[in-house]
Amino acid sequence: MNKLASVVLAAVLLIPAAPASAQEKESAAQAKAQELGQKILSDYGVSGLQYAIRDQGKITMSGGFGVSDKAAGAPVTQDTMFGIGSISKMHVSAATMMLAEDKIIDIDKPLITYLPQFKMADERYKQITPRMLMNHSSGLYGSHYGNSILLDDSDTRNHDELLTRLQSEQLKSDPGEYSVYCNDGFQLLELMIEQVTGSSYTEFLDQHMNGPLQLSSTKTPLNTFDRQKLAKTYFPAFKQALPAENANILGAGGLYSTAEDLTTFAEMLNGKHPDILSEASAEAMQQPEYRKGLWVPEETNTFNYGLGWDAVSLAPFSDYGIKALSKGGDTIMYHTALVTLPESDISIAVLSSGGSSIYNSIFASNVLLAYLKDTGRIDKIRPEATFTAPVKAAMPAELQSYSGLYGTIGSTTEVTLKNGELSLPELEGGLVPAQKYVYTGKGQFKSPDGSAIVSFDQLKNGKTYLKLNVHLQLPGLGQMLMVTYEYQKLDANPLDATVKQAWTKRDGKSYYALDEKINSSFYLSPSILTKTIAVDQGYASGTRIVDQNTAVNAAEIPVMNGRDAFDLTFSKQNGAEYLTIDGNDYISGDAVKPVYAGHASVTTIPASGQGIWYKIGKTAAGRTMKVTAPDGAGFAVYDDKGTIVNYSVVTKDRSTVLPQGGMIVFGGQAGDVFKLELK
C-alpha cells in the first residue's frame, strides 16, 4: 500500500486517559500513538495495526491504524483479531502454573512424571522439568517447524508428531545450564496439559482461562469462530490477501486475540484475578529465571527471561525504577508485543498484520512512557541515547588470541583482530549492518557510529563468546537496547582426507524440502525451505562435521542466537543425495531435474506424499505453463533469485510464465496428478 492510501484508509479510535471534551487537545500519549502508528504503516510493511492500554481494569486508550481488509477498505477496529505468535507462550505457562496450584503437577519434578511418552536419545532428557521448559533452559535444540504454519488449514500433524521426532534426538546442553529461546518446550507443556487433564488444550483454555476472563476474541485455530474477524495478511508479491494463517503450534505460538483481550489477560498475569491465577503464581512467573544459568552480565536489556516472559526487567523502564514485563510474538505474517507494569497494573498490547514484533515493541514502550508521563507516574521522559564516532586506542596484544573461527546457528565467520580492528557480517537479522569495529579500550570494539559495541566473554563452561551490546535505531520509531551473545568461538576440527573431500563436494550446494505441505506459509519465502551448505574449516553451516555424512550442532549460545539448532545427516537413494534435518527430508539440487520442455507432461505425487521440485531450463524459460491439478493440490514458481513468482494456493492462477534459472515445486496428496502444458 502506498503512503497516501495508508493515510486515507487509516481509522483511529482513541479513548482518552481521563474524561475530556471533544475540543480538548489530544494527550502526548495519543499524539505519540498517532505518530508511530502512521510511521509503521507507511514505512515498515504493515497493513493494519491495533493497540490498547488498560489501566487498573479500564481501557484508557485503544486504537487502530490501516485496514483489516484492503479490498473492502475495512478499518482495523477494537474487534479485529490477529495472530499473537509467541505471546501464546504466556497462556501455556499460566496454564501450567494453574495445574501446579491445584497440585496436579510440580514444576520442579521431571516432565516424564506427567508425560511418560516423552523420550529422547540423550539420557539427560530425564532431568528436564516444566520449569526448564518455561524458562528456556531445557537444552532442547529449539523448534520443529515442519508443517506448523499453514494457510487456511488446522492440520495438527506438527503437534501429533513431536514426541516421535524427539525420540531420536540429542540435547545441546545440560538441562538448566543456560537459557536460550526454545519453542519446542512450550509445545511439550501443551502436550503435558492435555495428558494430565484429559482434555484438549483448546478446551482447557476455553474452560479455565478464556471463559472466566471473558476473552471472547481469544481463540486457537481449532476453535469455531467468525474468521472474517481476522485481520487479513498480505505478501509483497501478490495483490490479493493470503488465506488465513493458522499457526498450528498452539502452545508455542498458535493463538489469535485482540489488544483489549490481551490487556485483560495481562491483568491475570499481574495477579489481579487470583481466582484464576494466584498472586503467588503470577509473582513466581516474574522472577529472574535467566540468572540461574549462563547469561550476559548486563542487567539492562530487552531479554531477561522469567517463566514464559521474554523480559522481567525490561529496558528502558528499568532505568526509571519501574518493573516492566514483556513478551513478543511473531508468526510469518502476524506480529505482537505485550508490555505490562505489574506494580501499577498498566498494560499495553500492540498487534499487527505485517511488520515485526520489534516495531510493535518500540511502539509499546514509547507510547507507554508518554502515558506514564500524562498520568503523572513519571516526571519526564529521558532522551534517547546518543553516540559519537569511536576514538581508536591501542589494542593489547593478548586480545589477539580472540581471533579465530566463530559460529552461530546456520553459519560461521572468521574473526580477525588486526591493528585494533575487526569486521563482522550483518547481525540481528540485518538490523545491524556488516561493518568494521575499532578498538576503543576496556576490551571493547565500537561501530563507526558508536551505537554498537562488540567484546568477548569467556564463561565458566569453557566457551568464548562474541558479545554485542547495541542500541538499535529504527528511523522514525526509536531505539531498542539489545545485549546478546552473537557467536561462539569454535574449536579446531581437522578432517581426514576422505571426510574433507565428501564435504567439499557439498560446499555451496542447495537442498530442497520435500515434506512441507503445499499450503505452508514457508513457500512464500523459499529460504526457509532451502538449505545451502557452507563448509568452513571442519564445520558445515555452523554444525561440526563428524564423518562423511554427519554434522552435529556446535552452538551452545545463551539468550537468543543459540536457538533452533539442527544436525545434518546425508544419505543416498537411487543415486540422489538427500539431507535430513529434524526428521524432514531435502533433495540435492543436483538431483532436481529440469521441467519437461515439450508441449504436455504429467507429474504425480509419490506414495510418500513428498513434494516434487523441477528446475526451469533454457528451453522451458519464457514459456507459459498451464497446470491442471486436483483440489487441494498446488504449486509454487520462483525466479533465479528465489523470489516467488506464482503461488497457486494464494493466487488460484494455474498459468505462469516460467523464469529462466528458476524453480517449480508441486505438492498435494499421494497420487495427485498434475497435467502440465507449455505454450
XYZ file of C-alpha atoms in Angstrom:
679
model
C 0.000 0.000 0.000
C 1.382 3.467 -0.868
C 1.783 6.145 1.771
C -1.199 8.225 0.646
C -3.522 5.226 0.694
C -2.252 4.310 4.140
C -3.205 7.724 5.474
C -6.578 7.842 3.732
C -7.604 4.391 4.918
C -6.245 4.730 8.448
C -9.021 4.582 11.012
C -8.117 5.606 14.547
C -10.225 5.209 17.680
C -8.744 6.923 20.700
C -10.339 6.834 24.135
C -8.713 9.485 26.351
C -6.991 8.565 29.583
C -9.288 10.887 31.511
C -12.702 12.468 30.783
C -12.287 15.150 28.175
C -14.351 17.386 25.980
C -14.307 16.998 22.219
C -12.292 20.206 21.965
C -9.589 19.151 24.442
C -6.122 18.813 22.990
C -5.029 15.226 22.486
C -2.664 13.847 25.090
C 1.019 13.254 24.470
C 0.380 9.507 24.524
C -2.336 9.835 21.886
C -0.075 12.001 19.747
C 2.785 9.516 20.101
C 0.485 6.639 19.137
C -0.660 8.565 16.053
C 2.900 9.409 15.060
C 4.279 5.899 15.460
C 1.212 4.148 14.085
C 1.308 6.120 10.859
C 5.082 5.672 10.560
C 4.845 1.895 10.947
C 2.049 1.834 8.383
C 3.893 3.917 5.805
C 7.457 2.653 6.166
C 7.527 -0.765 7.811
C 5.390 -3.095 5.712
C 2.314 -3.102 7.951
C -1.232 -3.151 6.539
C -3.060 -2.955 9.853
C -2.135 -2.273 13.478
C -4.148 -2.329 16.704
C -3.241 -1.311 20.251
C -4.822 -0.815 23.664
C -3.786 0.401 27.108
C -5.555 -0.947 30.179
C -5.016 0.937 33.440
C -6.212 -0.748 36.642
C -9.030 -2.585 34.965
C -10.178 0.050 32.471
C -9.327 0.577 28.811
C -7.991 4.126 28.672
C -6.588 4.163 25.144
C -7.495 1.945 22.225
C -6.725 2.465 18.570
C -6.418 1.021 15.123
C -4.412 2.051 12.065
C -4.666 0.896 8.484
C -7.072 -1.753 7.265
C -8.125 -5.246 8.174
C -9.122 -5.886 4.550
C -7.621 -3.877 1.684
C -10.187 -4.941 -0.916
C -13.106 -3.880 1.254
C -11.311 -0.868 2.726
C -12.403 -2.142 6.150
C -10.617 -0.350 9.005
C -8.943 -2.057 11.939
C -11.292 -1.842 14.934
C -11.014 -2.979 18.535
C -12.725 -6.251 17.497
C -10.259 -7.136 14.717
C -8.353 -10.303 15.618
C -4.681 -11.009 14.919
C -2.365 -13.963 15.411
C -0.351 -13.297 18.572
C 2.542 -15.679 17.879
C 4.769 -16.363 20.869
C 2.646 -14.402 23.312
C 0.780 -17.727 23.265
C 3.660 -18.992 25.429
C 2.279 -16.922 28.275
C -1.035 -18.758 28.041
C 0.520 -22.211 28.241
C 2.858 -21.032 31.031
C -0.078 -19.651 33.024
C -1.998 -22.883 32.435
C 0.997 -24.839 33.751
C 1.092 -22.690 36.895
C -2.659 -23.246 37.402
C -2.075 -27.001 37.400
C 0.755 -26.534 39.895
C -1.564 -24.548 42.192
C -4.039 -27.439 42.091
C -1.209 -29.889 42.986
C -1.750 -31.754 39.711
C 1.874 -31.156 38.779
C 5.061 -29.870 40.385
C 7.031 -27.642 38.013
C 10.326 -28.864 39.501
C 9.702 -32.574 39.016
C 10.830 -34.256 35.785
C 8.496 -33.786 32.846
C 8.377 -37.567 32.356
C 6.454 -37.752 35.644
C 3.497 -36.233 33.819
C 4.296 -37.004 30.182
C 5.803 -40.519 30.225
C 5.650 -40.729 26.409
C 8.407 -38.086 26.239
C 11.685 -39.823 25.389
C 14.941 -38.793 23.728
C 18.141 -40.490 22.600
C 20.019 -38.370 25.156
C 19.522 -39.709 28.706
C 19.736 -36.182 30.127
C 16.155 -35.629 28.945
C 15.014 -37.277 32.192
C 16.248 -34.193 34.085
C 14.032 -31.734 32.159
C 11.299 -30.133 34.283
C 8.302 -27.959 33.391
C 10.171 -25.000 34.897
C 13.016 -25.525 32.443
C 10.528 -25.557 29.579
C 9.093 -22.225 30.740
C 12.468 -20.517 31.290
C 14.049 -21.887 28.074
C 16.779 -23.855 29.876
C 15.774 -27.416 28.893
C 18.680 -27.952 26.490
C 16.321 -28.928 23.648
C 17.546 -27.980 20.180
C 14.726 -25.485 19.790
C 11.983 -25.802 17.193
C 10.318 -28.335 14.947
C 8.798 -26.009 12.381
C 7.664 -28.605 9.836
C 4.040 -28.079 8.741
C 3.453 -25.731 11.655
C 2.156 -22.584 9.926
C -0.395 -23.420 7.250
C -2.750 -21.350 5.140
C -6.424 -21.998 5.908
C -5.547 -25.394 7.382
C -5.653 -26.501 11.030
C -3.836 -29.799 10.455
C -2.428 -30.998 13.801
C 0.400 -33.147 12.414
C 3.128 -30.971 13.965
C 1.532 -31.441 17.403
C 0.892 -35.144 16.761
C 4.420 -35.972 15.573
C 6.558 -34.002 18.044
C 7.143 -36.777 20.583
C 8.085 -39.212 17.818
C 10.577 -36.767 16.303
C 12.204 -36.064 19.662
C 12.818 -39.772 20.347
C 15.864 -39.875 18.067
C 17.326 -36.504 19.069
C 20.014 -35.221 21.440
C 20.198 -32.230 23.761
C 22.602 -29.388 23.028
C 23.416 -28.728 26.702
C 22.776 -29.982 30.199
C 19.225 -29.152 31.327
C 19.350 -25.957 33.388
C 22.844 -24.935 32.198
C 21.644 -21.810 30.406
C 18.523 -20.313 28.847
C 18.140 -19.900 25.095
C 14.851 -19.334 23.324
C 13.076 -22.641 22.638
C 9.669 -23.196 21.001
C 9.511 -26.962 21.500
C 9.466 -26.550 25.272
C 6.095 -24.858 25.127
C 4.759 -27.498 22.755
C 5.732 -30.079 25.362
C 3.865 -28.083 28.019
C 0.789 -28.191 25.784
C 1.100 -31.982 25.494
C 1.609 -32.294 29.258
C -1.539 -30.282 29.954
C -3.542 -32.498 27.636
C -2.083 -35.620 29.267
C -2.844 -34.701 32.891
C -6.250 -33.091 32.273
C -7.639 -35.472 29.680
C -8.928 -32.568 27.594
C -7.602 -30.823 24.522
C -5.500 -27.737 25.098
C -8.091 -25.615 23.280
C -10.819 -26.904 25.616
C -8.632 -26.244 28.664
C -8.050 -22.626 27.663
C -11.734 -22.029 26.966
C -12.845 -23.549 30.263
C -10.171 -22.293 32.650
C -8.924 -19.030 31.146
C -10.833 -17.505 28.251
C -14.255 -18.170 29.730
C -13.578 -16.872 33.265
C -11.728 -13.809 31.923
C -14.408 -13.226 29.249
C -11.805 -13.232 26.498
C -14.346 -13.560 23.711
C -11.789 -12.898 20.952
C -9.013 -15.221 22.130
C -9.093 -18.421 20.062
C -6.950 -21.217 18.649
C -7.117 -22.498 15.052
C -9.169 -25.411 16.424
C -11.921 -23.153 17.773
C -15.034 -22.393 15.771
C -15.354 -18.627 15.333
C -16.035 -15.964 12.726
C -12.796 -15.927 10.749
C -13.882 -12.757 8.971
C -12.776 -11.022 12.180
C -9.150 -11.940 11.463
C -7.062 -9.142 10.003
C -6.126 -10.204 6.517
C -2.468 -10.684 5.708
C -0.545 -9.672 2.598
C 2.677 -10.590 0.842
C 4.501 -8.127 -1.440
C 4.388 -10.412 -4.494
C 0.589 -10.668 -4.517
C -2.234 -8.131 -4.682
C -4.817 -10.332 -3.026
C -4.943 -11.258 0.657
C -3.438 -14.553 1.740
C -5.669 -17.333 3.047
C -5.996 -17.239 6.836
C -2.748 -18.097 8.582
C -3.002 -20.948 11.116
C -0.045 -21.391 13.454
C -0.762 -24.972 14.470
C 1.757 -24.900 17.300
C -0.718 -23.748 19.900
C 1.491 -23.741 22.984
C 4.382 -22.012 21.242
C 2.554 -19.531 19.020
C -0.890 -20.522 17.799
C -3.438 -18.195 19.412
C -5.446 -15.320 17.944
C -6.570 -12.380 20.049
C -7.144 -8.636 20.222
C -5.255 -5.883 22.027
C -8.065 -5.409 24.534
C -8.270 -9.131 25.265
C -4.500 -9.288 25.751
C -4.514 -6.462 28.275
C -7.204 -8.297 30.256
C -5.055 -11.411 30.093
C -2.127 -9.300 31.360
C -4.190 -8.357 34.418
C -4.297 -12.038 35.310
C -0.525 -12.267 34.823
C -0.205 -9.346 37.226
C -2.057 -11.323 39.890
C -5.298 -9.314 39.646
C -7.502 -12.362 39.035
C -6.409 -14.636 41.908
C -9.459 -16.854 41.441
C -7.895 -17.910 38.105
C -4.148 -17.473 38.693
C -2.917 -16.801 42.227
C -0.798 -13.787 43.093
C 1.954 -16.187 44.198
C 1.982 -17.897 40.789
C 1.956 -14.575 38.951
C 4.877 -13.378 41.065
C 6.765 -16.637 40.515
C 6.473 -16.148 36.752
C 8.076 -12.712 37.118
C 11.260 -13.901 38.829
C 14.663 -13.559 37.088
C 14.963 -17.160 35.943
C 17.722 -16.229 33.484
C 20.162 -15.702 36.352
C 20.135 -19.404 37.186
C 22.435 -20.218 34.270
C 24.981 -18.664 31.930
C 23.920 -15.198 30.747
C 25.254 -11.853 29.581
C 26.381 -9.810 32.618
C 24.371 -6.707 31.694
C 21.136 -6.296 33.671
C 19.702 -3.554 31.437
C 18.396 -5.409 28.399
C 15.439 -6.367 26.226
C 15.876 -10.036 27.185
C 15.903 -11.389 30.737
C 13.708 -14.460 30.952
C 11.154 -15.289 33.603
C 8.676 -18.128 33.283
C 7.305 -17.517 29.800
C 8.278 -13.847 29.834
C 10.954 -12.563 27.428
C 11.839 -9.903 29.980
C 11.072 -9.436 33.658
C 13.089 -6.213 33.844
C 12.572 -4.500 30.511
C 14.680 -1.574 29.362
C 14.118 1.379 29.318
C 11.558 1.086 32.154
C 14.228 -0.371 34.434
C 16.071 2.970 34.124
C 13.057 4.648 35.741
C 12.922 2.158 38.606
C 9.776 0.628 37.095
C 9.391 -3.136 36.848
C 8.184 -3.957 33.338
C 7.453 -7.375 31.866
C 7.348 -8.055 28.154
C 6.608 -10.751 25.613
C 6.884 -10.511 21.850
C 5.353 -12.721 19.213
C 5.913 -13.358 15.506
C 4.389 -15.813 13.079
C 5.158 -15.429 9.376
C 2.554 -12.690 8.857
C 1.360 -11.570 12.333
C 3.395 -9.685 14.927
C 2.635 -8.721 18.517
C 4.061 -7.081 21.631
C 2.752 -7.089 25.203
C 4.251 -4.911 27.949
C 2.831 -4.792 31.459
C 3.781 -2.946 34.646
C 2.677 -5.305 37.420
C 3.152 -2.904 40.323
C 0.735 -0.346 38.840
C -1.313 -2.837 36.769
C -0.930 -0.960 33.480
C -0.565 -2.891 30.225
C -0.227 -2.142 26.541
C -0.678 -4.615 23.688
C 0.228 -3.908 20.061
C -0.777 -6.277 17.224
C -0.151 -6.018 13.504
C -0.515 -7.667 10.137
C 2.932 -7.374 8.576
C 5.975 -5.782 10.155
C 7.795 -7.206 13.164
C 7.341 -7.606 16.909
C 10.393 -5.329 17.259
C 8.472 -2.443 15.687
C 5.474 -3.168 17.899
C 7.681 -3.340 20.992
C 9.187 0.076 20.286
C 5.676 1.450 19.710
C 4.551 -0.090 23.016
C 7.452 1.266 25.062
C 7.300 4.806 23.675
C 3.517 5.156 23.924
C 3.517 3.675 27.417
C 6.222 6.091 28.586
C 4.182 9.001 27.213
C 1.128 7.611 29.000
C 3.026 7.352 32.295
C 4.039 10.984 31.978
C 0.496 12.058 31.022
C -0.885 10.360 34.118
C 1.808 11.645 36.488
C 3.578 8.328 37.079
C 6.883 9.742 35.829
C 8.088 13.351 35.739
C 9.786 13.320 32.376
C 10.848 11.055 29.554
C 14.567 10.603 29.306
C 16.168 11.405 25.961
C 17.326 8.537 23.808
C 20.961 7.539 23.978
C 23.286 9.437 21.674
C 26.575 8.270 20.258
C 29.769 9.619 18.802
C 32.264 8.128 16.413
C 34.780 5.909 18.221
C 38.268 7.071 19.083
C 40.722 4.321 18.315
C 43.011 3.109 21.103
C 45.991 0.803 21.156
C 44.815 -2.811 21.399
C 46.576 -5.032 23.982
C 48.428 -7.871 22.298
C 46.625 -10.514 24.388
C 43.312 -9.704 22.676
C 44.792 -11.177 19.506
C 44.016 -14.614 20.959
C 40.310 -13.992 20.298
C 40.917 -14.247 16.553
C 39.630 -17.442 15.001
C 36.597 -19.203 13.564
C 33.272 -18.360 15.202
C 29.902 -19.964 14.694
C 26.231 -19.428 15.330
C 23.185 -21.394 14.242
C 23.447 -21.840 10.478
C 26.720 -20.047 9.778
C 30.358 -19.465 10.582
C 32.554 -16.392 10.246
C 36.267 -15.775 10.557
C 37.015 -13.108 13.182
C 40.398 -11.473 12.715
C 41.625 -8.846 15.162
C 44.245 -6.800 13.347
C 45.564 -3.311 14.036
C 42.806 -2.795 16.619
C 40.025 -3.551 14.145
C 37.663 -6.394 13.306
C 34.957 -6.803 10.665
C 31.659 -8.638 11.154
C 28.778 -9.561 8.832
C 25.204 -8.376 9.379
C 23.877 -9.045 12.878
C 20.371 -9.228 14.357
C 18.764 -10.203 11.091
C 20.274 -7.265 9.222
C 19.244 -4.606 11.754
C 22.960 -4.175 12.468
C 24.802 -3.812 9.118
C 28.004 -5.518 8.084
C 30.708 -3.143 9.262
C 34.129 -2.642 10.799
C 34.562 -2.188 14.575
C 37.548 -0.397 16.100
C 39.160 -0.925 19.490
C 38.388 1.866 21.997
C 39.748 0.413 25.241
C 38.412 -1.752 28.090
C 38.153 -4.756 25.774
C 35.570 -3.052 23.552
C 35.301 -2.531 19.799
C 32.799 0.050 18.533
C 30.914 0.533 15.281
C 31.552 3.635 13.139
C 28.562 5.472 14.657
C 29.296 4.257 18.201
C 25.877 2.629 18.726
C 27.157 -0.973 18.717
C 29.829 -2.408 20.984
C 31.490 -5.782 20.446
C 33.511 -7.557 23.138
C 34.496 -11.084 24.152
C 33.410 -13.106 27.194
C 34.883 -16.359 28.452
C 32.284 -18.181 30.567
C 32.604 -20.964 33.098
C 31.501 -23.555 30.531
C 34.874 -23.038 28.840
C 33.352 -21.318 25.794
C 34.338 -17.930 24.389
C 31.535 -15.722 23.081
C 31.409 -12.613 20.938
C 29.009 -10.231 22.656
C 27.003 -7.438 21.024
C 25.654 -4.504 23.011
C 23.633 -2.370 20.616
C 21.061 0.387 20.614
C 19.028 -0.495 17.539
C 17.820 2.690 15.895
C 14.743 2.318 13.708
C 14.152 5.538 11.726
C 11.030 7.343 12.841
C 10.294 4.797 15.604
C 13.047 4.955 18.197
C 15.600 2.810 19.957
C 15.768 -0.658 21.434
C 18.660 -1.868 23.590
C 19.771 -5.450 22.990
C 22.660 -7.296 24.617
C 23.275 -10.771 23.201
C 25.962 -13.318 22.524
C 26.153 -13.390 18.725
C 28.839 -16.011 18.082
C 30.737 -18.761 19.865
C 34.409 -19.408 19.190
C 34.756 -22.846 17.609
C 37.351 -25.470 18.422
C 39.627 -26.703 15.652
C 38.026 -29.633 13.831
C 40.568 -31.139 11.405
C 39.136 -33.634 8.910
C 40.799 -36.600 7.293
C 41.115 -36.512 3.521
C 38.101 -38.728 2.797
C 35.730 -36.783 5.011
C 37.043 -33.444 3.766
C 36.528 -34.484 0.157
C 32.928 -35.555 0.803
C 32.019 -32.213 2.346
C 33.968 -30.130 -0.143
C 31.685 -31.543 -2.841
C 28.655 -30.240 -0.916
C 30.022 -26.747 -0.334
C 27.669 -24.192 -1.893
C 25.056 -26.773 -2.889
C 21.374 -26.285 -2.132
C 18.875 -28.864 -0.886
C 15.096 -28.523 -1.234
C 12.430 -29.503 1.316
C 10.168 -32.402 0.402
C 7.891 -32.885 3.415
C 6.225 -29.481 3.771
C 2.544 -29.291 2.809
C 1.972 -27.157 -0.259
C -0.241 -24.747 1.713
C 2.545 -23.928 4.172
C 3.362 -20.251 4.688
C 7.010 -21.221 4.277
C 6.579 -21.420 0.491
C 6.266 -17.638 0.474
C 9.940 -17.433 1.421
C 11.861 -20.371 -0.047
C 14.947 -19.605 2.025
C 13.150 -21.446 4.840
C 12.672 -24.495 2.615
C 16.107 -24.372 1.004
C 19.291 -25.353 2.849
C 22.524 -24.203 1.239
C 25.597 -25.855 2.711
C 28.622 -23.685 3.518
C 31.723 -25.626 4.547
C 34.377 -23.841 6.610
C 37.353 -25.410 8.446
C 35.625 -28.586 9.575
C 32.198 -27.022 10.008
C 29.156 -27.002 7.741
C 26.561 -24.229 8.061
C 27.547 -23.834 11.697
C 27.473 -27.558 12.530
C 30.552 -29.622 13.422
C 31.427 -32.254 10.815
C 31.676 -35.722 12.380
C 32.067 -38.056 9.411
C 31.375 -38.190 5.686
C 27.599 -37.882 6.103
C 27.013 -36.358 9.530
C 27.462 -32.976 11.183
C 26.095 -32.067 14.613
C 25.170 -28.838 16.321
C 28.167 -26.969 17.712
C 26.496 -23.849 19.117
C 25.840 -23.523 22.836
C 24.916 -19.843 22.926
C 22.718 -18.377 25.694
C 19.933 -15.796 25.201
C 18.724 -15.945 21.547
C 21.340 -16.867 18.970
C 21.690 -20.498 20.036
C 18.027 -21.175 19.242
C 16.689 -23.548 16.563
C 19.778 -25.748 16.392
C 19.972 -28.683 13.988
C 22.110 -31.594 12.832
C 22.835 -32.548 9.215
C 22.531 -36.144 8.013
C 23.127 -37.118 4.387
C 22.160 -40.312 2.591
C 21.808 -41.600 -0.953
C 18.837 -43.253 -2.611
C 18.646 -44.254 -6.276
C 21.735 -42.169 -6.974
C 20.276 -38.971 -5.461
C 21.633 -37.365 -2.299
C 19.204 -36.435 0.463
C 19.651 -34.266 3.542
C 17.642 -34.920 6.706
C 17.085 -32.225 9.345
C 14.709 -32.699 12.300
C 13.289 -35.761 10.557
C 12.455 -33.798 7.386
C 13.969 -34.681 4.028
C 15.585 -32.360 1.477
C 16.738 -33.383 -2.005
C 20.018 -32.184 -3.510
C 19.705 -29.602 -6.250
C 21.929 -31.880 -8.334
C 19.133 -34.459 -8.360
C 16.403 -31.972 -9.319
C 15.505 -32.453 -12.985
C 14.538 -29.755 -15.483
C 10.818 -29.465 -16.101
C 9.862 -31.195 -19.371
C 10.009 -28.616 -22.134
C 7.669 -30.379 -24.535
C 4.058 -29.371 -25.087
C 2.494 -31.658 -22.455
C 3.657 -33.720 -19.495
C 2.386 -35.302 -16.302
C 3.870 -35.384 -12.793
C 2.466 -37.413 -9.916
C 2.938 -37.017 -6.157
C 4.644 -40.237 -4.963
C 3.274 -42.639 -2.348
C 5.439 -40.905 0.267
C 3.408 -37.720 -0.270
C 6.620 -35.728 -0.726
C 6.745 -32.697 -2.965
C 8.393 -32.646 -6.384
C 10.870 -29.945 -7.465
C 11.906 -29.012 -11.001
C 14.469 -26.633 -12.435
C 13.476 -24.238 -15.199
C 15.946 -24.731 -18.021
C 16.610 -22.556 -21.057
C 14.181 -24.431 -23.313
C 11.272 -24.013 -20.878
C 12.094 -20.445 -19.822
C 9.816 -17.721 -21.148
C 7.022 -20.149 -21.977
C 3.640 -20.184 -20.253
C 2.989 -23.215 -18.077
C -0.653 -24.137 -17.537
C -1.355 -26.631 -14.747
C -4.391 -28.847 -14.229
C -4.464 -30.346 -10.731
C -6.875 -31.842 -8.178
C -8.480 -29.680 -5.497
C -6.098 -29.179 -2.588
C -3.009 -29.670 -4.729
C -0.877 -26.707 -5.734
C 2.449 -25.383 -6.941
C 4.870 -22.512 -6.495
C 7.224 -20.936 -9.028
C 10.388 -18.990 -8.127
C 12.814 -16.952 -10.202
C 16.587 -17.434 -10.243
C 16.964 -15.302 -7.107
C 14.450 -17.375 -5.147
C 11.713 -14.727 -5.286
C 8.240 -16.192 -5.596
C 6.548 -15.541 -8.943
C 3.323 -17.510 -8.533
C 1.866 -19.491 -5.647
C -1.355 -21.155 -6.738
C -2.533 -21.610 -3.128
C -2.804 -17.806 -2.935
C -3.422 -16.609 -6.488
C -5.564 -19.539 -7.720
C -3.830 -18.819 -11.032
C -2.857 -22.027 -12.810
C -0.816 -20.289 -15.531
C 2.695 -18.887 -15.143
C 5.394 -17.566 -17.453
C 8.441 -19.566 -16.413
C 11.549 -17.542 -15.433
C 14.936 -18.824 -16.615
C 17.022 -20.375 -13.868
C 14.049 -20.580 -11.529
C 12.421 -23.489 -9.687
C 8.979 -25.110 -9.512
C 7.596 -27.205 -6.662
C 4.407 -29.284 -6.789
C 2.636 -30.570 -3.692
C -0.521 -32.422 -2.732
C -1.765 -35.819 -1.588
C -0.064 -39.073 -2.577
C -1.222 -39.988 -6.073
C -2.297 -36.477 -7.084
C -1.666 -35.970 -10.816
C -0.584 -32.642 -12.328
C -1.055 -32.133 -16.062
C 1.327 -29.547 -17.497
C 1.029 -27.707 -20.790
C 3.774 -25.398 -22.044
C 2.956 -22.804 -24.691
